Amino acid sequence: MNIKRLTQLSLLTATALIIFVIELRIPNIIPIPGIKLGLANIITVYCVYHFNAGETALMLTSRIILGALFSGNIFSLVYSTAGAFFCLCGMLVIRRIIPEKYIWLCSVIGAVLHNTGQIITAVAVTRTFSVLAYYPVLLVSGCIAGFFTGISAQMIIKRIN
């Protein structure tokens, strides 16, 4: 990886962290744990289409670790990591099928995969299947949030081009 690429990734990671920290300060409209917009994922879905898999994974790993430290919630690292990498693997496959002009659709699918990874982790951590009752709520909220972040990423890409 050359210096220019590394600098771009560093700036995108910093941008994602700033968005994450700002989103932490926004009160939840829906008082259900785990439901949030995930605005930092605008940067992730952008990276999926503009960087290779290793570079995107590097950015995502940095964002997750630093985000957990900044939020003061280290235990969320387990759920965030599982959801993010489940999502990333799926989006890396999907980007080969869905062109960039439909990046919003990739974002929605990524959000569903993120929630799926988190539910699988919750079942493994709690050793109970009762958390699966929460899955439909996460799917609906994930689709809405994924659509919003995907449209935002699409608008940013149009502005950059």
mmCIF file of C-alpha atoms in Angstrom:
data_model
loop_
_atom_site.group_PDB
_atom_site.id
_atom_site.type_symbol
_atom_site.label_atom_id
_atom_site.label_comp_id
_atom_site.label_asym_id
_atom_site.label_seq_id
_atom_site.Cartn_x
_atom_site.Cartn_y
_atom_site.Cartn_z
ATOM 1 C CA MET A 1 0.000 0.000 0.000
ATOM 2 C CA ASN A 2 1.439 3.371 -0.968
ATOM 3 C CA ILE A 3 1.478 6.532 1.156
ATOM 4 C CA LYS A 4 -1.392 8.174 -0.728
ATOM 5 C CA ARG A 5 -3.656 5.156 -0.213
ATOM 6 C CA LEU A 6 -2.710 4.904 3.470
ATOM 7 C CA THR A 7 -3.417 8.607 3.944
ATOM 8 C CA GLN A 8 -6.816 8.267 2.291
ATOM 9 C CA LEU A 9 -7.685 5.322 4.543
ATOM 10 C CA SER A 10 -6.498 7.218 7.612
ATOM 11 C CA LEU A 11 -8.667 10.208 6.732
ATOM 12 C CA LEU A 12 -11.671 7.971 6.088
ATOM 13 C CA THR A 13 -11.104 6.185 9.414
ATOM 14 C CA ALA A 14 -10.901 9.536 11.219
ATOM 15 C CA THR A 15 -14.077 10.694 9.460
ATOM 16 C CA ALA A 16 -15.897 7.505 10.451
ATOM 17 C CA LEU A 17 -14.768 7.947 14.075
ATOM 18 C CA ILE A 18 -15.947 11.563 14.137
ATOM 19 C CA ILE A 19 -19.326 10.505 12.775
ATOM 20 C CA PHE A 20 -19.465 7.684 15.345
ATOM 21 C CA VAL A 21 -18.697 10.012 18.266
ATOM 22 C CA ILE A 22 -21.268 12.563 17.072
ATOM 23 C CA GLU A 23 -23.870 9.799 16.736
ATOM 24 C CA LEU A 24 -23.157 8.728 20.331
ATOM 25 C CA ARG A 25 -24.334 12.186 21.420
ATOM 26 C CA ILE A 26 -27.659 11.941 19.546
ATOM 27 C CA PRO A 27 -30.397 10.592 21.844
ATOM 28 C CA ASN A 28 -32.135 7.443 20.623
ATOM 29 C CA ILE A 29 -35.558 8.158 19.196
ATOM 30 C CA ILE A 30 -36.506 4.507 19.624
ATOM 31 C CA PRO A 31 -35.773 3.281 23.168
ATOM 32 C CA ILE A 32 -34.779 -0.209 22.055
ATOM 33 C CA PRO A 33 -31.158 -1.219 22.752
ATOM 34 C CA GLY A 34 -28.993 -1.775 19.697
ATOM 35 C CA ILE A 35 -31.087 0.259 17.299
ATOM 36 C CA LYS A 36 -29.196 3.180 15.834
ATOM 37 C CA LEU A 37 -28.538 4.699 12.429
ATOM 38 C CA GLY A 38 -24.928 3.568 12.187
ATOM 39 C CA LEU A 39 -23.878 6.651 10.259
ATOM 40 C CA ALA A 40 -20.210 5.628 10.317
ATOM 41 C CA ASN A 41 -21.214 2.847 7.930
ATOM 42 C CA ILE A 42 -21.492 5.486 5.205
ATOM 43 C CA ILE A 43 -17.699 5.408 5.158
ATOM 44 C CA THR A 44 -17.577 1.613 5.259
ATOM 45 C CA VAL A 45 -19.855 1.138 2.271
ATOM 46 C CA TYR A 46 -17.879 3.785 0.394
ATOM 47 C CA CYS A 47 -14.638 1.911 1.133
ATOM 48 C CA VAL A 48 -16.120 -1.382 -0.024
ATOM 49 C CA TYR A 49 -16.507 0.068 -3.517
ATOM 50 C CA HIS A 50 -13.318 2.161 -3.648
ATOM 51 C CA PHE A 51 -10.690 0.097 -1.805
ATOM 52 C CA ASN A 52 -9.669 -3.548 -1.810
ATOM 53 C CA ALA A 53 -10.846 -6.028 0.830
ATOM 54 C CA GLY A 54 -7.707 -5.801 2.991
ATOM 55 C CA GLU A 55 -7.713 -2.016 3.039
ATOM 56 C CA THR A 56 -11.404 -1.879 3.900
ATOM 57 C CA ALA A 57 -10.921 -4.454 6.667
ATOM 58 C CA LEU A 58 -8.026 -2.391 8.048
ATOM 59 C CA MET A 59 -10.170 0.750 8.136
ATOM 60 C CA LEU A 60 -13.073 -1.120 9.719
ATOM 61 C CA THR A 61 -10.903 -2.793 12.370
ATOM 62 C CA SER A 62 -9.352 0.537 13.338
ATOM 63 C CA ARG A 63 -12.765 2.184 13.531
ATOM 64 C CA ILE A 64 -14.240 -0.573 15.685
ATOM 65 C CA ILE A 65 -11.360 -0.702 18.169
ATOM 66 C CA LEU A 66 -11.028 3.072 18.498
ATOM 67 C CA GLY A 67 -14.825 3.478 18.605
ATOM 68 C CA ALA A 68 -15.053 1.026 21.512
ATOM 69 C CA LEU A 69 -12.332 2.932 23.347
ATOM 70 C CA PHE A 70 -13.939 6.326 22.655
ATOM 71 C CA SER A 71 -17.369 5.130 23.755
ATOM 72 C CA GLY A 72 -15.981 3.526 26.907
ATOM 73 C CA ASN A 73 -17.855 0.320 26.128
ATOM 74 C CA ILE A 74 -15.236 -2.346 25.506
ATOM 75 C CA PHE A 75 -17.771 -5.197 25.752
ATOM 76 C CA SER A 76 -19.530 -3.817 22.666
ATOM 77 C CA LEU A 77 -16.359 -4.758 20.801
ATOM 78 C CA VAL A 78 -17.519 -8.387 20.610
ATOM 79 C CA TYR A 79 -20.872 -7.532 19.038
ATOM 80 C CA SER A 80 -19.491 -4.780 16.812
ATOM 81 C CA THR A 81 -16.711 -6.974 15.464
ATOM 82 C CA ALA A 82 -19.009 -9.892 14.708
ATOM 83 C CA GLY A 83 -21.611 -7.726 13.023
ATOM 84 C CA ALA A 84 -19.113 -5.620 11.104
ATOM 85 C CA PHE A 85 -17.113 -8.483 9.654
ATOM 86 C CA PHE A 86 -20.205 -10.525 8.795
ATOM 87 C CA CYS A 87 -21.443 -7.407 7.009
ATOM 88 C CA LEU A 88 -18.087 -6.732 5.340
ATOM 89 C CA CYS A 89 -17.758 -10.259 3.962
ATOM 90 C CA GLY A 90 -21.258 -10.073 2.510
ATOM 91 C CA MET A 91 -20.762 -6.622 0.999
ATOM 92 C CA LEU A 92 -17.466 -7.657 -0.607
ATOM 93 C CA VAL A 93 -19.343 -10.410 -2.435
ATOM 94 C CA ILE A 94 -22.314 -8.163 -3.248
ATOM 95 C CA ARG A 95 -20.163 -5.405 -4.766
ATOM 96 C CA ARG A 96 -19.314 -7.805 -7.593
ATOM 97 C CA ILE A 97 -23.013 -8.146 -8.400
ATOM 98 C CA ILE A 98 -24.489 -4.744 -7.573
ATOM 99 C CA PRO A 99 -22.977 -1.735 -9.384
ATOM 100 C CA GLU A 100 -21.953 1.372 -7.464
ATOM 101 C CA LYS A 101 -24.996 3.323 -8.619
ATOM 102 C CA TYR A 102 -27.061 0.968 -6.431
ATOM 103 C CA ILE A 103 -24.782 1.283 -3.406
ATOM 104 C CA TRP A 104 -27.863 1.888 -1.239
ATOM 105 C CA LEU A 105 -28.974 -1.693 -1.895
ATOM 106 C CA CYS A 106 -25.564 -3.025 -0.846
ATOM 107 C CA SER A 107 -25.897 -0.943 2.328
ATOM 108 C CA VAL A 108 -29.316 -2.414 3.153
ATOM 109 C CA ILE A 109 -28.045 -5.968 2.659
ATOM 110 C CA GLY A 110 -24.972 -5.099 4.727
ATOM 111 C CA ALA A 111 -27.166 -3.824 7.561
ATOM 112 C CA VAL A 112 -29.153 -7.079 7.551
ATOM 113 C CA LEU A 113 -25.911 -9.069 7.639
ATOM 114 C CA HIS A 114 -24.578 -6.862 10.453
ATOM 115 C CA ASN A 115 -27.672 -7.571 12.554
ATOM 116 C CA THR A 116 -27.437 -11.269 11.723
ATOM 117 C CA GLY A 117 -23.840 -11.368 12.951
ATOM 118 C CA GLN A 118 -24.811 -9.585 16.159
ATOM 119 C CA ILE A 119 -27.707 -11.977 16.839
ATOM 120 C CA ILE A 120 -25.492 -15.013 16.227
ATOM 121 C CA THR A 121 -22.978 -13.540 18.683
ATOM 122 C CA ALA A 122 -25.717 -12.831 21.228
ATOM 123 C CA VAL A 123 -26.902 -16.448 21.014
ATOM 124 C CA ALA A 124 -23.306 -17.671 21.470
ATOM 125 C CA VAL A 125 -22.592 -15.309 24.401
ATOM 126 C CA THR A 126 -25.875 -15.816 26.262
ATOM 127 C CA ARG A 127 -26.226 -19.490 25.319
ATOM 128 C CA THR A 128 -29.934 -18.977 24.860
ATOM 129 C CA PHE A 129 -32.161 -18.727 21.821
ATOM 130 C CA SER A 130 -34.568 -16.250 23.400
ATOM 131 C CA VAL A 131 -32.602 -13.370 21.846
ATOM 132 C CA LEU A 132 -33.834 -14.572 18.447
ATOM 133 C CA ALA A 133 -37.192 -12.961 19.261
ATOM 134 C CA TYR A 134 -35.388 -9.626 18.918
ATOM 135 C CA TYR A 135 -34.181 -10.451 15.384
ATOM 136 C CA PRO A 136 -37.256 -9.239 13.428
ATOM 137 C CA VAL A 137 -37.072 -5.837 15.154
ATOM 138 C CA LEU A 138 -33.385 -5.578 14.272
ATOM 139 C CA LEU A 139 -34.068 -6.562 10.665
ATOM 140 C CA VAL A 140 -36.667 -3.842 10.142
ATOM 141 C CA SER A 141 -34.584 -1.162 11.827
ATOM 142 C CA GLY A 142 -31.488 -2.384 9.984
ATOM 143 C CA CYS A 143 -33.199 -2.100 6.606
ATOM 144 C CA ILE A 144 -34.308 1.450 7.369
ATOM 145 C CA ALA A 145 -30.896 2.493 8.685
ATOM 146 C CA GLY A 146 -29.099 0.696 5.841
ATOM 147 C CA PHE A 147 -31.254 2.492 3.288
ATOM 148 C CA PHE A 148 -30.508 5.857 4.897
ATOM 149 C CA THR A 149 -26.758 5.284 5.104
ATOM 150 C CA GLY A 150 -26.694 3.863 1.579
ATOM 151 C CA ILE A 151 -28.505 6.872 0.120
ATOM 152 C CA SER A 152 -26.123 9.138 2.032
ATOM 153 C CA ALA A 153 -23.106 7.268 0.617
ATOM 154 C CA GLN A 154 -24.589 7.475 -2.871
ATOM 155 C CA MET A 155 -25.066 11.247 -2.534
ATOM 156 C CA ILE A 156 -21.481 11.662 -1.285
ATOM 157 C CA ILE A 157 -20.120 9.655 -4.214
ATOM 158 C CA LYS A 158 -22.047 11.865 -6.669
ATOM 159 C CA ARG A 159 -20.571 14.980 -5.014
ATOM 160 C CA ILE A 160 -17.025 13.571 -5.107
ATOM 161 C CA ASN A 161 -17.292 12.631 -8.774
#
